[in-house]
Amino acid sequence: MDKHLNVPVGKEEIKALRAGDMVFLTGTIYTARDAAHKRMDEALLRAGQTDPNASGEGAAVNSTGVLPLELEGNIIYYMGPSPAREGRPIGSAGPTTASRMDKYAPKLLDLGLLGMIGKGKRSREVIDAIVRNGAVYFAAIGGAGALLSKAITASEVIAYDDLGTEAIRKLTVKDFPAIVVIDSEGNNLYESAVQQYSL
Amino acid sequence: MRSIDVNKITEAVKNLCIDANHRLAPDMERALLDAEDKEESTLGRQILGQLKENLDIAGRDMIPICQDTGMAVFFVKVGQEVHFEGGSLTDAINEGVRRGYTEGYLRKSVVSDPLIRKNTGDNTPAIIHYDIVSGDKVEITIAPKGFGSENMSRVFMLKPADGEEGVKNAILQAVKDAGPNACPPMVVGVGIGGTFEKCAEMAKEALTREVGTHSDIEYVAAMEEELLEKINRTGIGPAGLGGRITALAVNINTYATHIAGLPVAVNICCHVNRHARAVL
């Protein structure tokens, strides 16, 4: 089913999504991949160690002020673009493999992140965190970076500029196409769709 | 003896980097178009249609087909009657990569050390496989390799007793484990035989073989066809979202091996199986 969503988004709208839905996102999303996740995780750990109320690693830390982006209600796109040619907002901009961020994703989901866009399988821990927090995992079509770049109308590096393509970017998107792979109930399109066609 | 100025190598490499990342070779483009006709899944056909549109945009607007413009892998066949002038051949190839990735707005995806992980900023160094051949020409093949699919590649050191069935099972297992992570429909490059490193290099080179052609060895060609059919029965489909077209080709290269061994390497490539060639 085709759906249009304005992002950032409310919990109720995320809960209404079902694995298999084709969703067109309009609004603001953020990019982060391996190196940016590692840095965000280190920032949370440092904050947790200095927060007298924290128990366990980074547990009770509010991400505001610690991370370069507000997690609450937001969506992270696992993507590192190619450089933009003159007059264009961004270069090629397709998803990277999500499983490399599995180590970091549960903590970010527990801190309010509502959605992730990537490609490929997720770990049991991430799926549990998606269900626990009523979040969602979308797939964008891997290897369609030229096409997907057309749905991005603006791009601005907001943190970790030294990481180059791995910096955190704030993207303005218009009708960015994404497919719900894991919904807030834990339904997984990668499993159900493949079973349907397996001989 | 024929002399070649290494500046010509640099220029050719620069152009190959830019060309390979914006236009698929005709065999790959045709394979993707054919796949759209064969796919049964509606979503799968939509995805294949988007991949075609993506190729059109990439070539027309000069936006790389995929943002992962890869680590620059080269197979260089150097005629033994060639003499290089003006500097080192390896330096010339790396300079071509530096210029191609900078002037061509390609992503710099290489870190200088696997654990310290600082980006080199110009996508060097390249991975270069040299082969000395007869003649007075230099053939340069570039295969920029993205790591979504590279990460799903495997080497199996099988036992001779595992035989052909063992080899087929290993290849199928690698493809099933890769699933959606390798951006299917994929091309599966396989090396059987040789040593640990030889089979991996053969698997990589097999990816540069024209899609739709088969091994000259009859039983190997039959294995390629059988495996392609089996892979396309897994149901993984385009983007791993279900369907018939999971792979576009299985290309197998073989080599002599040791009495005690049966090495098998499976190098998986996504649908953006880039390769371009120049002869100087």
GROMACS .gro file of C-alpha atoms in nm:
model
  479
    1MET     CA    1   0.000   0.000   0.000
    2ASP     CA    2   0.135   0.345  -0.092
    3LYS     CA    3   0.152   0.598   0.193
    4HIS     CA    4   0.283   0.951   0.228
    5LEU     CA    5   0.451   1.057   0.552
    6ASN     CA    6   0.576   1.394   0.670
    7VAL     CA    7   0.898   1.358   0.872
    8PRO     CA    8   0.983   1.395   1.159
    9VAL     CA    9   0.685   1.185   1.244
   10GLY     CA   10   0.456   1.092   1.534
   11LYS     CA   11   0.450   0.752   1.703
   12GLU     CA   12   0.094   0.679   1.595
   13GLU     CA   13   0.178   0.722   1.226
   14ILE     CA   14   0.474   0.486   1.262
   15LYS     CA   15   0.258   0.228   1.438
   16ALA     CA   16   0.011   0.235   1.148
   17LEU     CA   17   0.281   0.124   0.900
   18ARG     CA   18   0.292  -0.241   0.796
   19ALA     CA   19   0.577  -0.446   0.649
   20GLY     CA   20   0.540  -0.423   0.271
   21ASP     CA   21   0.401  -0.067   0.262
   22MET     CA   22   0.563   0.163   0.007
   23VAL     CA   23   0.614   0.497   0.182
   24PHE     CA   24   0.707   0.835   0.036
   25LEU     CA   25   0.882   1.054   0.293
   26THR     CA   26   0.873   1.433   0.281
   27GLY     CA   27   1.050   1.661   0.528
   28THR     CA   28   1.376   1.628   0.720
   29ILE     CA   29   1.588   1.317   0.782
   30TYR     CA   30   1.949   1.273   0.898
   31THR     CA   31   2.235   1.065   0.761
   32ALA     CA   32   2.479   0.865   0.972
   33ARG     CA   33   2.682   0.554   0.897
   34ASP     CA   34   2.963   0.356   1.063
   35ALA     CA   35   3.203   0.627   1.179
   36ALA     CA   36   2.928   0.872   1.286
   37HIS     CA   37   2.752   0.600   1.487
   38LYS     CA   38   3.077   0.512   1.662
   39ARG     CA   39   3.129   0.877   1.752
   40MET     CA   40   2.771   0.922   1.876
   41ASP     CA   41   2.806   0.609   2.085
   42GLU     CA   42   3.128   0.737   2.238
   43ALA     CA   43   2.958   1.070   2.318
   44LEU     CA   44   2.673   0.887   2.493
   45LEU     CA   45   2.918   0.673   2.689
   46ARG     CA   46   3.115   0.979   2.803
   47ALA     CA   47   2.794   1.157   2.907
   48GLY     CA   48   2.677   0.847   3.093
   49GLN     CA   49   3.000   0.826   3.285
   50THR     CA   50   2.969   1.187   3.404
   51ASP     CA   51   2.596   1.177   3.476
   52PRO     CA   52   2.547   1.100   3.847
   53ASN     CA   53   2.196   0.965   3.780
   54ALA     CA   54   2.306   0.721   3.512
   55SER     CA   55   2.313   0.351   3.579
   56GLY     CA   56   2.486   0.124   3.335
   57GLU     CA   57   2.651   0.241   3.020
   58GLY     CA   58   2.484   0.559   2.897
   59ALA     CA   59   2.153   0.432   3.031
   60ALA     CA   60   1.966   0.733   3.166
   61VAL     CA   61   2.131   0.990   2.945
   62ASN     CA   62   1.909   1.231   2.759
   63SER     CA   63   2.052   1.256   2.409
   64THR     CA   64   1.974   1.629   2.385
   65GLY     CA   65   2.295   1.827   2.399
   66VAL     CA   66   2.506   1.514   2.383
   67LEU     CA   67   2.435   1.415   2.024
   68PRO     CA   68   2.445   1.651   1.727
   69LEU     CA   69   2.084   1.568   1.635
   70GLU     CA   70   1.757   1.535   1.822
   71LEU     CA   71   1.659   1.166   1.813
   72GLU     CA   72   1.298   1.202   1.926
   73GLY     CA   73   1.066   1.133   1.633
   74ASN     CA   74   1.347   1.144   1.382
   75ILE     CA   75   1.470   0.909   1.111
   76ILE     CA   76   1.832   0.819   1.038
   77TYR     CA   77   1.930   0.727   0.682
   78TYR     CA   78   2.233   0.497   0.663
   79MET     CA   79   2.401   0.671   0.373
   80GLY     CA   80   2.730   0.830   0.269
   81PRO     CA   81   2.687   1.025  -0.056
   82SER     CA   82   2.927   1.079  -0.342
   83PRO     CA   83   3.031   1.446  -0.383
   84ALA     CA   84   2.776   1.685  -0.534
   85ARG     CA   85   2.845   1.842  -0.871
   86GLU     CA   86   2.809   2.222  -0.890
   87GLY     CA   87   2.449   2.336  -0.858
   88ARG     CA   88   2.325   2.009  -0.711
   89PRO     CA   89   2.234   1.940  -0.348
   90ILE     CA   90   2.403   1.600  -0.332
   91GLY     CA   91   2.570   1.327  -0.538
   92SER     CA   92   2.464   0.965  -0.562
   93ALA     CA   93   2.275   0.884  -0.241
   94GLY     CA   94   2.159   0.525  -0.193
   95PRO     CA   95   2.144   0.321   0.129
   96THR     CA   96   2.433   0.130   0.284
   97THR     CA   97   2.410  -0.207   0.463
   98ALA     CA   98   2.223  -0.156   0.790
   99SER     CA   99   2.364  -0.450   0.984
  100ARG     CA  100   2.691  -0.266   1.043
  101MET     CA  101   2.493  -0.023   1.261
  102ASP     CA  102   2.323  -0.305   1.459
  103LYS     CA  103   2.569  -0.262   1.746
  104TYR     CA  104   2.457   0.099   1.800
  105ALA     CA  105   2.090   0.103   1.689
  106PRO     CA  106   1.914  -0.036   2.001
  107LYS     CA  107   2.054   0.239   2.223
  108LEU     CA  108   1.947   0.510   1.977
  109LEU     CA  109   1.598   0.358   1.948
  110ASP     CA  110   1.568   0.352   2.327
  111LEU     CA  111   1.656   0.723   2.325
  112GLY     CA  112   1.369   0.810   2.090
  113LEU     CA  113   1.485   0.740   1.734
  114LEU     CA  114   1.171   0.633   1.544
  115GLY     CA  115   1.300   0.511   1.212
  116MET     CA  116   1.600   0.389   1.017
  117ILE     CA  117   1.647   0.366   0.641
  118GLY     CA  118   1.905   0.124   0.503
  119LYS     CA  119   1.923  -0.208   0.325
  120GLY     CA  120   1.971  -0.563   0.441
  121LYS     CA  121   1.899  -0.774   0.746
  122ARG     CA  122   1.887  -0.655   1.109
  123SER     CA  123   1.988  -0.842   1.424
  124ARG     CA  124   1.746  -0.988   1.678
  125GLU     CA  125   1.851  -0.713   1.923
  126VAL     CA  126   1.756  -0.439   1.675
  127ILE     CA  127   1.421  -0.602   1.592
  128ASP     CA  128   1.343  -0.629   1.965
  129ALA     CA  129   1.430  -0.261   2.012
  130ILE     CA  130   1.207  -0.167   1.715
  131VAL     CA  131   0.911  -0.348   1.876
  132ARG     CA  132   0.990  -0.220   2.227
  133ASN     CA  133   0.988   0.140   2.105
  134GLY     CA  134   0.721   0.122   1.834
  135ALA     CA  135   0.972   0.216   1.565
  136VAL     CA  136   1.025   0.111   1.202
  137TYR     CA  137   1.300  -0.005   0.965
  138PHE     CA  138   1.270   0.097   0.601
  139ALA     CA  139   1.468  -0.028   0.304
  140ALA     CA  140   1.557   0.204   0.020
  141ILE     CA  141   1.661   0.036  -0.304
  142GLY     CA  142   2.031  -0.044  -0.281
  143GLY     CA  143   2.233   0.061  -0.582
  144ALA     CA  144   1.980   0.317  -0.698
  145GLY     CA  145   2.179   0.616  -0.569
  146ALA     CA  146   2.132   0.834  -0.878
  147LEU     CA  147   1.754   0.787  -0.872
  148LEU     CA  148   1.726   0.839  -0.495
  149SER     CA  149   1.935   1.158  -0.513
  150LYS     CA  150   1.648   1.314  -0.709
  151ALA     CA  151   1.426   1.293  -0.398
  152ILE     CA  152   1.677   1.496  -0.193
  153THR     CA  153   1.633   1.871  -0.236
  154ALA     CA  154   1.884   2.000   0.020
  155SER     CA  155   2.178   1.866   0.218
  156GLU     CA  156   2.376   2.028   0.498
  157VAL     CA  157   2.658   1.880   0.706
  158ILE     CA  158   2.563   1.940   1.071
  159ALA     CA  159   2.836   1.743   1.251
  160TYR     CA  160   3.161   1.546   1.219
  161ASP     CA  161   3.264   1.732   0.903
  162ASP     CA  162   3.609   1.571   0.923
  163LEU     CA  163   3.452   1.233   0.844
  164GLY     CA  164   3.389   1.340   0.483
  165THR     CA  165   3.120   1.123   0.329
  166GLU     CA  166   3.054   0.978   0.678
  167ALA     CA  167   2.965   1.317   0.832
  168ILE     CA  168   2.614   1.366   0.973
  169ARG     CA  169   2.396   1.544   0.719
  170LYS     CA  170   2.054   1.700   0.753
  171LEU     CA  171   1.860   1.619   0.436
  172THR     CA  172   1.546   1.776   0.303
  173VAL     CA  173   1.354   1.510   0.113
  174LYS     CA  174   1.049   1.517  -0.110
  175ASP     CA  175   0.863   1.192  -0.176
  176PHE     CA  176   1.169   0.984  -0.089
  177PRO     CA  177   1.070   0.621  -0.166
  178ALA     CA  178   1.118   0.364   0.110
  179ILE     CA  179   0.967   0.022   0.178
  180VAL     CA  180   0.864  -0.086   0.528
  181VAL     CA  181   1.069  -0.401   0.597
  182ILE     CA  182   1.032  -0.436   0.976
  183ASP     CA  183   0.724  -0.275   1.129
  184SER     CA  184   0.650  -0.185   1.491
  185GLU     CA  185   0.505  -0.533   1.554
  186GLY     CA  186   0.823  -0.701   1.431
  187ASN     CA  187   0.681  -0.828   1.100
  188ASN     CA  188   0.975  -0.877   0.863
  189LEU     CA  189   0.925  -0.843   0.487
  190TYR     CA  190   1.266  -0.999   0.414
  191GLU     CA  191   1.139  -1.323   0.567
  192SER     CA  192   0.777  -1.324   0.449
  193ALA     CA  193   0.841  -1.213   0.088
  194VAL     CA  194   1.129  -1.454   0.032
  195GLN     CA  195   0.922  -1.745   0.169
  196GLN     CA  196   0.649  -1.657  -0.078
  197TYR     CA  197   0.880  -1.704  -0.377
  198SER     CA  198   1.103  -1.982  -0.247
  199LEU     CA  199   1.065  -2.305  -0.449
  200MET     CA  200   6.042  -0.344  -2.748
  201ARG     CA  201   5.762  -0.085  -2.741
  202SER     CA  202   5.776   0.220  -2.515
  203ILE     CA  203   5.468   0.353  -2.337
  204ASP     CA  204   5.468   0.681  -2.147
  205VAL     CA  205   5.312   0.619  -1.803
  206ASN     CA  206   5.121   0.948  -1.837
  207LYS     CA  207   4.909   0.769  -2.096
  208ILE     CA  208   4.834   0.500  -1.838
  209THR     CA  209   4.727   0.766  -1.586
  210GLU     CA  210   4.495   0.929  -1.840
  211ALA     CA  211   4.340   0.596  -1.939
  212VAL     CA  212   4.288   0.494  -1.575
  213LYS     CA  213   4.126   0.828  -1.491
  214ASN     CA  214   3.877   0.785  -1.775
  215LEU     CA  215   3.807   0.421  -1.682
  216CYS     CA  216   3.725   0.521  -1.321
  217ILE     CA  217   3.476   0.783  -1.433
  218ASP     CA  218   3.323   0.575  -1.712
  219ALA     CA  219   3.278   0.254  -1.508
  220ASN     CA  220   3.100   0.439  -1.227
  221HIS     CA  221   2.847   0.612  -1.453
  222ARG     CA  222   2.769   0.354  -1.719
  223LEU     CA  223   2.727  -0.019  -1.690
  224ALA     CA  224   2.887  -0.234  -1.955
  225PRO     CA  225   2.632  -0.333  -2.227
  226ASP     CA  226   2.616  -0.695  -2.104
  227MET     CA  227   2.510  -0.593  -1.752
  228GLU     CA  228   2.258  -0.339  -1.876
  229ARG     CA  229   2.103  -0.598  -2.107
  230ALA     CA  230   2.089  -0.858  -1.829
  231LEU     CA  231   1.900  -0.615  -1.606
  232LEU     CA  232   1.650  -0.534  -1.881
  233ASP     CA  233   1.591  -0.904  -1.952
  234ALA     CA  234   1.540  -0.964  -1.580
  235GLU     CA  235   1.245  -0.723  -1.570
  236ASP     CA  236   1.062  -0.937  -1.829
  237LYS     CA  237   1.125  -1.258  -1.636
  238GLU     CA  238   1.042  -1.139  -1.284
  239GLU     CA  239   0.710  -1.270  -1.145
  240SER     CA  240   0.688  -1.050  -0.835
  241THR     CA  241   0.512  -0.716  -0.889
  242LEU     CA  242   0.736  -0.542  -0.635
  243GLY     CA  243   1.037  -0.714  -0.793
  244ARG     CA  244   0.944  -0.578  -1.137
  245GLN     CA  245   0.896  -0.230  -0.987
  246ILE     CA  246   1.242  -0.248  -0.831
  247LEU     CA  247   1.403  -0.365  -1.158
  248GLY     CA  248   1.223  -0.079  -1.334
  249GLN     CA  249   1.372   0.164  -1.081
  250LEU     CA  250   1.718   0.020  -1.139
  251LYS     CA  251   1.677   0.083  -1.512
  252GLU     CA  252   1.563   0.439  -1.442
  253ASN     CA  253   1.863   0.477  -1.210
  254LEU     CA  254   2.098   0.377  -1.495
  255ASP     CA  255   1.934   0.627  -1.729
  256ILE     CA  256   1.972   0.910  -1.475
  257ALA     CA  257   2.332   0.813  -1.396
  258GLY     CA  258   2.442   0.826  -1.760
  259ARG     CA  259   2.240   1.135  -1.850
  260ASP     CA  260   2.310   1.355  -1.545
  261MET     CA  261   2.655   1.211  -1.463
  262ILE     CA  262   2.559   1.095  -1.114
  263PRO     CA  263   2.736   0.773  -1.009
  264ILE     CA  264   2.511   0.467  -1.048
  265CYS     CA  265   2.574   0.386  -0.680
  266GLN     CA  266   2.715   0.618  -0.412
  267ASP     CA  267   2.959   0.341  -0.320
  268THR     CA  268   3.195   0.397  -0.608
  269GLY     CA  269   3.406   0.123  -0.462
  270MET     CA  270   3.766   0.040  -0.404
  271ALA     CA  271   3.936   0.057  -0.746
  272VAL     CA  272   4.037  -0.297  -0.841
  273PHE     CA  273   4.249  -0.350  -1.154
  274PHE     CA  274   4.352  -0.647  -1.362
  275VAL     CA  275   4.649  -0.536  -1.570
  276LYS     CA  276   4.793  -0.757  -1.843
  277VAL     CA  277   5.135  -0.629  -1.939
  278GLY     CA  278   5.294  -0.748  -2.262
  279GLN     CA  279   5.651  -0.855  -2.190
  280GLU     CA  280   5.777  -0.649  -2.484
  281VAL     CA  281   5.654  -0.325  -2.328
  282HIS     CA  282   5.891  -0.077  -2.168
  283PHE     CA  283   5.741   0.195  -1.944
  284GLU     CA  284   5.883   0.547  -1.952
  285GLY     CA  285   5.837   0.841  -1.720
  286GLY     CA  286   5.794   0.668  -1.387
  287SER     CA  287   5.650   0.367  -1.208
  288LEU     CA  288   5.350   0.187  -1.357
  289THR     CA  289   5.190   0.138  -1.014
  290ASP     CA  290   5.229   0.508  -0.930
  291ALA     CA  291   5.076   0.597  -1.265
  292ILE     CA  292   4.771   0.379  -1.200
  293ASN     CA  293   4.723   0.528  -0.852
  294GLU     CA  294   4.756   0.879  -0.996
  295GLY     CA  295   4.482   0.790  -1.246
  296VAL     CA  296   4.259   0.674  -0.958
  297ARG     CA  297   4.335   0.995  -0.765
  298ARG     CA  298   4.237   1.212  -1.063
  299GLY     CA  299   3.940   1.000  -1.166
  300TYR     CA  300   3.784   0.994  -0.821
  301THR     CA  301   3.849   1.365  -0.762
  302GLU     CA  302   3.763   1.510  -1.103
  303GLY     CA  303   3.477   1.264  -1.153
  304TYR     CA  304   3.297   1.348  -0.824
  305LEU     CA  305   3.331   0.988  -0.707
  306ARG     CA  306   3.316   0.892  -0.342
  307LYS     CA  307   3.641   0.844  -0.154
  308SER     CA  308   3.585   0.523   0.035
  309VAL     CA  309   3.937   0.409   0.125
  310VAL     CA  310   4.095   0.428   0.471
  311SER     CA  311   4.474   0.407   0.502
  312ASP     CA  312   4.478   0.150   0.783
  313PRO     CA  313   4.219  -0.118   0.860
  314LEU     CA  314   4.204  -0.036   1.232
  315ILE     CA  315   4.305   0.331   1.256
  316ARG     CA  316   4.062   0.403   0.970
  317LYS     CA  317   4.162   0.746   0.841
  318ASN     CA  318   4.024   0.823   0.496
  319THR     CA  319   4.302   0.877   0.239
  320GLY     CA  320   4.087   1.141   0.070
  321ASP     CA  321   4.154   1.034  -0.288
  322ASN     CA  322   4.044   0.668  -0.297
  323THR     CA  323   4.401   0.542  -0.329
  324PRO     CA  324   4.567   0.301  -0.303
  325ALA     CA  325   4.412   0.084  -0.572
  326ILE     CA  326   4.417  -0.295  -0.565
  327ILE     CA  327   4.621  -0.401  -0.869
  328HIS     CA  328   4.659  -0.756  -1.002
  329TYR     CA  329   4.939  -0.777  -1.261
  330ASP     CA  330   4.984  -1.049  -1.515
  331ILE     CA  331   5.281  -1.065  -1.753
  332VAL     CA  332   5.168  -1.187  -2.095
  333SER     CA  333   5.324  -1.213  -2.441
  334GLY     CA  334   5.305  -0.923  -2.684
  335ASP     CA  335   5.359  -0.547  -2.674
  336LYS     CA  336   5.022  -0.423  -2.546
  337VAL     CA  337   4.886  -0.329  -2.203
  338GLU     CA  338   4.529  -0.426  -2.118
  339ILE     CA  339   4.376  -0.253  -1.816
  340THR     CA  340   4.047  -0.373  -1.671
  341ILE     CA  341   3.891  -0.176  -1.386
  342ALA     CA  342   3.630  -0.330  -1.158
  343PRO     CA  343   3.536  -0.075  -0.888
  344LYS     CA  344   3.404  -0.291  -0.604
  345GLY     CA  345   3.143  -0.181  -0.353
  346PHE     CA  346   3.162  -0.333  -0.009
  347GLY     CA  347   2.796  -0.413   0.054
  348SER     CA  348   2.846  -0.723  -0.157
  349GLU     CA  349   3.220  -0.760  -0.089
  350ASN     CA  350   3.140  -0.810   0.280
  351MET     CA  351   2.917  -1.107   0.191
  352SER     CA  352   3.194  -1.289   0.001
  353ARG     CA  353   3.353  -1.607   0.134
  354VAL     CA  354   3.645  -1.848   0.101
  355PHE     CA  355   3.585  -2.217   0.178
  356MET     CA  356   3.878  -2.459   0.212
  357LEU     CA  357   3.686  -2.776   0.124
  358LYS     CA  358   3.816  -3.132   0.126
  359PRO     CA  359   3.866  -3.322  -0.202
  360ALA     CA  360   3.601  -3.570  -0.078
  361ASP     CA  361   3.343  -3.285  -0.072
  362GLY     CA  362   3.352  -3.292  -0.452
  363GLU     CA  363   3.120  -3.109  -0.689
  364GLU     CA  364   2.822  -3.129  -0.449
  365GLY     CA  365   3.028  -2.971  -0.172
  366VAL     CA  366   3.130  -2.688  -0.403
  367LYS     CA  367   2.771  -2.622  -0.514
  368ASN     CA  368   2.645  -2.624  -0.156
  369ALA     CA  369   2.914  -2.378  -0.048
  370ILE     CA  370   2.821  -2.138  -0.329
  371LEU     CA  371   2.449  -2.164  -0.254
  372GLN     CA  372   2.512  -2.108   0.117
  373ALA     CA  373   2.716  -1.795   0.048
  374VAL     CA  374   2.438  -1.656  -0.171
  375LYS     CA  375   2.164  -1.736   0.083
  376ASP     CA  376   2.364  -1.579   0.365
  377ALA     CA  377   2.421  -1.268   0.155
  378GLY     CA  378   2.048  -1.227   0.080
  379PRO     CA  379   1.934  -0.863   0.074
  380ASN     CA  380   2.269  -0.730   0.203
  381ALA     CA  381   2.442  -0.784  -0.131
  382CYS     CA  382   2.188  -0.577  -0.331
  383PRO     CA  383   2.046  -0.850  -0.555
  384PRO     CA  384   2.007  -0.926  -0.839
  385MET     CA  385   2.369  -1.017  -0.797
  386VAL     CA  386   2.649  -1.155  -1.010
  387VAL     CA  387   2.830  -1.445  -0.845
  388GLY     CA  388   3.201  -1.478  -0.919
  389VAL     CA  389   3.354  -1.811  -0.821
  390GLY     CA  390   3.710  -1.941  -0.811
  391ILE     CA  391   3.765  -2.314  -0.765
  392GLY     CA  392   4.112  -2.461  -0.713
  393GLY     CA  393   4.455  -2.305  -0.682
  394THR     CA  394   4.556  -2.193  -0.335
  395PHE     CA  395   4.387  -1.980  -0.068
  396GLU     CA  396   4.471  -1.649  -0.244
  397LYS     CA  397   4.453  -1.780  -0.601
  398CYS     CA  398   4.090  -1.890  -0.573
  399ALA     CA  399   3.991  -1.550  -0.428
  400GLU     CA  400   4.161  -1.366  -0.714
  401MET     CA  401   3.994  -1.596  -0.969
  402ALA     CA  402   3.653  -1.527  -0.812
  403LYS     CA  403   3.712  -1.153  -0.843
  404GLU     CA  404   3.829  -1.179  -1.204
  405ALA     CA  405   3.528  -1.399  -1.288
  406LEU     CA  406   3.306  -1.098  -1.213
  407THR     CA  407   3.459  -0.914  -1.508
  408ARG     CA  408   3.357  -1.185  -1.754
  409GLU     CA  409   3.072  -1.086  -1.986
  410VAL     CA  410   2.735  -1.184  -1.839
  411GLY     CA  411   2.569  -1.454  -2.048
  412THR     CA  412   2.895  -1.621  -2.156
  413HIS     CA  413   3.006  -1.950  -2.005
  414SER     CA  414   3.328  -2.129  -1.912
  415ASP     CA  415   3.507  -2.310  -2.194
  416ILE     CA  416   3.515  -2.621  -1.976
  417GLU     CA  417   3.198  -2.819  -2.037
  418TYR     CA  418   3.130  -2.940  -1.683
  419VAL     CA  419   3.203  -2.593  -1.542
  420ALA     CA  420   2.962  -2.431  -1.787
  421ALA     CA  421   2.696  -2.683  -1.679
  422MET     CA  422   2.762  -2.596  -1.314
  423GLU     CA  423   2.721  -2.226  -1.392
  424GLU     CA  424   2.379  -2.288  -1.545
  425GLU     CA  425   2.265  -2.524  -1.271
  426LEU     CA  426   2.373  -2.288  -0.993
  427LEU     CA  427   2.205  -1.987  -1.155
  428GLU     CA  428   1.880  -2.181  -1.169
  429LYS     CA  429   1.912  -2.295  -0.807
  430ILE     CA  430   1.995  -1.944  -0.687
  431ASN     CA  431   1.689  -1.812  -0.866
  432ARG     CA  432   1.472  -2.066  -0.682
  433THR     CA  433   1.570  -1.927  -0.339
  434GLY     CA  434   1.301  -1.658  -0.360
  435ILE     CA  435   1.540  -1.381  -0.246
  436GLY     CA  436   1.456  -1.168  -0.551
  437PRO     CA  437   1.537  -0.807  -0.644
  438ALA     CA  438   1.657  -0.609  -0.339
  439GLY     CA  439   1.593  -0.923  -0.133
  440LEU     CA  440   1.222  -0.842  -0.123
  441GLY     CA  441   1.105  -1.164  -0.285
  442GLY     CA  442   1.102  -1.284  -0.643
  443ARG     CA  443   1.259  -1.498  -0.911
  444ILE     CA  444   1.557  -1.290  -1.016
  445THR     CA  445   1.817  -1.324  -0.741
  446ALA     CA  446   2.123  -1.354  -0.966
  447LEU     CA  447   2.197  -1.249  -1.323
  448ALA     CA  448   2.494  -1.480  -1.371
  449VAL     CA  449   2.726  -1.730  -1.205
  450ASN     CA  450   3.078  -1.706  -1.351
  451ILE     CA  451   3.324  -1.976  -1.246
  452ASN     CA  452   3.700  -1.982  -1.306
  453THR     CA  453   3.909  -2.288  -1.219
  454TYR     CA  454   4.278  -2.371  -1.176
  455ALA     CA  455   4.499  -2.663  -1.084
  456THR     CA  456   4.518  -2.735  -0.712
  457HIS     CA  457   4.697  -2.952  -0.453
  458ILE     CA  458   4.619  -3.323  -0.394
  459ALA     CA  459   4.499  -3.235  -0.042
  460GLY     CA  460   4.276  -2.940  -0.121
  461LEU     CA  461   3.961  -2.800  -0.281
  462PRO     CA  462   3.961  -2.422  -0.226
  463VAL     CA  463   3.644  -2.236  -0.328
  464ALA     CA  464   3.600  -1.860  -0.324
  465VAL     CA  465   3.267  -1.687  -0.378
  466ASN     CA  466   3.294  -1.317  -0.460
  467ILE     CA  467   2.948  -1.167  -0.471
  468CYS     CA  468   2.876  -0.850  -0.664
  469CYS     CA  469   2.560  -0.640  -0.657
  470HIS     CA  470   2.366  -0.551  -0.973
  471VAL     CA  471   2.609  -0.261  -1.021
  472ASN     CA  472   2.874  -0.504  -1.147
  473ARG     CA  473   3.107  -0.243  -1.294
  474HIS     CA  474   3.384  -0.325  -1.532
  475ALA     CA  475   3.551  -0.131  -1.810
  476ARG     CA  476   3.856  -0.208  -2.020
  477ALA     CA  477   4.119  -0.019  -2.218
  478VAL     CA  478   4.401  -0.153  -2.435
  479LEU     CA  479   4.710   0.060  -2.493
   0.00000   0.00000   0.00000
